[in-house]
Short mmCIF file of C-alpha atoms in Angstrom, two decimals:
data_model
loop_
_atom_site.label_atom_id
_atom_site.label_comp_id
_atom_site.label_asym_id
_atom_site.label_seq_id
_atom_site.Cartn_x
_atom_site.Cartn_y
_atom_site.Cartn_z
CA SER U 20 97.24 118.53 90.92
CA ILE U 21 93.84 119.11 92.64
CA LEU U 22 94.85 123.17 92.40
CA ASN U 23 95.04 122.74 88.47
CA GLN U 24 91.62 121.06 88.29
CA SER U 25 89.63 122.54 85.48
CA HIS U 26 86.75 123.13 87.71
CA THR U 27 87.87 125.46 90.04
CA LYS U 28 85.07 125.94 92.59
CA PHE U 29 86.06 123.57 95.46
CA GLU U 30 87.00 123.67 99.11
CA PHE U 31 90.26 121.88 99.63
CA ILE U 32 90.67 120.55 103.10
CA ILE U 33 93.94 119.39 103.72
CA ILE U 34 94.97 117.18 107.23
CA ASP U 35 98.12 117.13 108.44
CA ASP U 36 97.96 114.01 110.36
CA GLY U 37 100.88 114.75 112.92
CA SER U 38 103.70 114.95 110.29
CA THR U 39 107.23 115.33 111.18
CA ASP U 40 108.59 116.53 108.74
CA ASN U 41 108.38 120.04 106.56
CA SER U 42 104.79 119.32 105.02
CA LEU U 43 103.05 121.59 107.38
CA ASN U 44 105.21 124.47 105.87
CA ILE U 45 104.46 123.37 102.40
CA ILE U 46 100.90 123.42 102.92
CA LYS U 47 100.95 126.35 104.61
CA ASN U 48 102.75 128.25 101.28
CA PHE U 49 100.27 126.75 99.11
CA GLN U 50 97.28 128.19 101.37
CA SER U 51 98.93 131.67 101.23
CA LYS U 52 98.71 131.60 97.58
CA ASP U 53 95.16 129.91 97.11
CA LYS U 54 92.26 130.86 99.72
CA ARG U 55 90.45 127.50 98.94
CA ILE U 56 92.67 125.62 100.89
CA THR U 57 91.90 124.93 104.60
CA ILE U 58 94.23 123.42 107.03
CA ILE U 59 93.73 121.00 110.07
CA SER U 60 97.05 120.41 111.67
CA ARG U 61 97.21 118.05 114.72
CA LYS U 62 98.72 115.27 116.19
CA ASN U 63 98.43 111.63 114.64
CA LYS U 64 94.98 109.90 114.42
CA GLY U 65 95.06 107.98 111.74
CA GLN U 66 93.67 107.74 108.16
CA ALA U 67 90.18 107.05 108.84
CA TYR U 68 89.88 109.59 111.82
CA SER U 69 91.16 112.41 109.45
CA LEU U 70 88.89 111.66 106.40
CA ASN U 71 85.85 111.57 108.76
CA GLU U 72 87.47 115.00 110.12
CA GLY U 73 87.52 116.21 106.70
CA ILE U 74 84.24 115.07 105.36
CA LYS U 75 82.35 116.58 108.79
CA LYS U 76 84.53 120.13 107.87
CA SER U 77 83.24 120.25 104.43
CA LYS U 78 80.36 122.08 103.23
CA GLY U 79 80.21 120.91 99.49
CA LYS U 80 77.53 118.68 97.39
CA TYR U 81 80.43 116.15 96.88
CA ILE U 82 83.40 114.83 98.28
CA ALA U 83 86.64 113.99 96.45
CA ILE U 84 89.22 111.71 98.29
CA MET U 85 92.97 112.31 97.58
CA ASP U 86 95.88 110.91 98.90
CA SER U 87 99.16 112.90 99.33
CA ASP U 88 100.99 110.64 97.03
CA ASP U 89 98.51 110.61 94.20
CA VAL U 90 98.10 112.84 91.25
CA SER U 91 94.50 113.70 89.34
CA LEU U 92 94.50 114.74 85.88
CA PHE U 93 93.13 118.48 85.38
CA ASN U 94 89.78 117.43 84.43
CA ARG U 95 88.79 114.73 86.87
CA PHE U 96 86.57 116.87 88.69
CA GLU U 97 84.78 118.32 85.95
CA GLU U 98 83.92 115.19 84.35
CA GLN U 99 82.74 113.32 87.59
CA ILE U 100 80.66 116.25 88.24
CA ASN U 101 79.29 116.70 84.85
CA TYR U 102 78.22 112.41 85.02
CA LEU U 103 76.89 112.64 88.74
CA GLU U 104 74.68 115.69 87.58
CA LYS U 105 73.19 113.77 84.93
CA ASN U 106 73.10 110.45 86.87
CA LYS U 107 71.25 111.39 90.36
CA ASP U 108 70.72 108.02 91.12
CA VAL U 109 74.74 107.37 91.33
CA GLY U 110 76.42 108.46 94.81
CA VAL U 111 79.83 107.16 94.04
CA CYS U 112 81.90 107.68 91.22
CA GLY U 113 85.25 106.75 90.64
CA SER U 114 87.50 106.19 87.27
CA TRP U 115 90.26 104.22 85.90
CA ILE U 116 93.67 104.66 87.14
CA THR U 117 97.44 104.72 86.05
CA SER U 118 100.24 103.58 88.07
CA VAL U 119 103.41 104.85 88.53
CA LEU U 120 104.57 101.74 86.66
CA ASN U 121 102.39 103.13 83.83
CA PHE U 122 99.83 100.34 83.69
CA HIS U 123 96.20 100.81 83.68
CA VAL U 124 93.63 99.61 86.22
CA LYS U 125 90.30 99.24 84.76
CA MET U 126 87.75 99.17 87.64
CA PRO U 127 84.89 97.99 86.87
CA VAL U 128 82.26 100.55 85.19
CA SER U 129 78.51 99.77 85.84
CA ASN U 130 76.56 99.46 89.13
CA GLU U 131 75.95 95.57 88.38
CA GLU U 132 79.61 95.06 87.73
CA SER U 133 80.56 96.78 90.78
CA LYS U 134 78.49 94.64 92.76
CA VAL U 135 80.11 91.72 91.80
CA ASP U 136 83.59 93.12 92.06
CA LEU U 137 83.14 93.99 95.42
CA LEU U 138 82.30 90.22 96.68
CA PHE U 139 86.28 89.72 95.69
CA SER U 140 87.65 93.18 96.07
CA SER U 141 87.53 96.94 95.96
CA CYS U 142 85.25 98.23 92.67
CA VAL U 143 86.66 101.69 93.08
CA ALA U 144 90.07 103.27 93.65
CA HIS U 145 89.88 105.28 96.81
CA SER U 146 91.51 108.47 95.70
CA SER U 147 89.74 108.50 92.15
CA VAL U 148 86.44 108.94 94.07
CA LEU U 149 83.88 111.66 94.07
CA MET U 150 80.91 110.76 96.40
CA ARG U 151 77.54 112.79 96.89
CA ASN U 152 78.03 114.02 100.68
CA ASP U 153 73.82 113.84 100.93
CA VAL U 154 74.73 109.56 100.48
CA LEU U 155 77.43 109.55 103.56
CA ASN U 156 74.86 111.14 105.64
CA LYS U 157 72.63 107.80 104.96
CA LEU U 158 75.38 106.06 107.09
CA ASP U 159 75.56 105.53 110.56
CA HIS U 160 79.31 105.86 110.25
CA ILE U 161 81.66 106.93 107.59
CA TYR U 162 84.99 105.63 108.08
CA ASP U 163 85.45 103.19 110.66
CA ASP U 164 88.47 104.74 112.77
CA LYS U 165 89.13 101.17 114.43
CA LEU U 166 90.42 99.78 111.14
CA ILE U 167 93.62 100.11 110.16
CA ARG U 168 93.53 99.09 106.53
CA ALA U 169 90.75 98.40 104.30
CA GLN U 170 88.58 101.27 105.86
CA ASP U 171 87.44 102.43 101.82
CA TYR U 172 86.42 98.59 101.21
CA ASP U 173 84.35 98.93 104.53
CA LEU U 174 82.63 101.87 103.43
CA TRP U 175 82.01 100.78 99.90
CA THR U 176 80.47 97.62 101.21
CA ARG U 177 77.88 99.72 103.06
CA LEU U 178 77.66 102.15 100.28
CA ILE U 179 76.60 100.19 97.74
CA HIS U 180 73.04 99.11 99.55
CA VAL U 181 72.20 102.83 99.70
CA THR U 182 73.56 104.32 96.35
CA LYS U 183 74.93 103.14 92.98
CA PHE U 184 78.39 103.00 91.91
CA TYR U 185 80.14 104.09 88.63
CA ASN U 186 83.46 103.94 87.09
CA ILE U 187 83.91 106.54 84.23
CA PRO U 188 85.86 104.47 81.94
CA LYS U 189 88.54 106.95 81.44
CA VAL U 190 92.18 107.84 83.45
CA PHE U 191 91.86 110.39 86.08
CA LEU U 192 94.44 109.64 88.38
#
């Protein structure tokens, strides 16, 4: 779903975090057909470590997060980039999502709603996020690789103090 985005100018960093199945061969096959793909393959170091590694390697203005089991709609990047280009004070842009069971999850839309929601739960769906790379650089660290779970929630609780959040009220994931 990432390779089929309507916005086509991006680098695609795929991290093989010590897979033991045929994942690396599948990724290499995709890379042979699409030069936007960069592969990092190594022993397992965990999700947070992998996210930090990919962000550190990236050269783009924006960082999109995507898990291997999620699917982005074709216009996700285009709409999120358009929004962020028009709203320079917003550093984290997510969207609503639909689950495999076909129910919609409507995340809070405005920054104010996100702040309130963050008191009780995550205010953005991790794999729906497009973030400004320069906003991440304002933090001492990005994802805490000591955490096994909720690395994204930890990041949101720190980012909410340095930038605004917005969830486009459309399903993109």
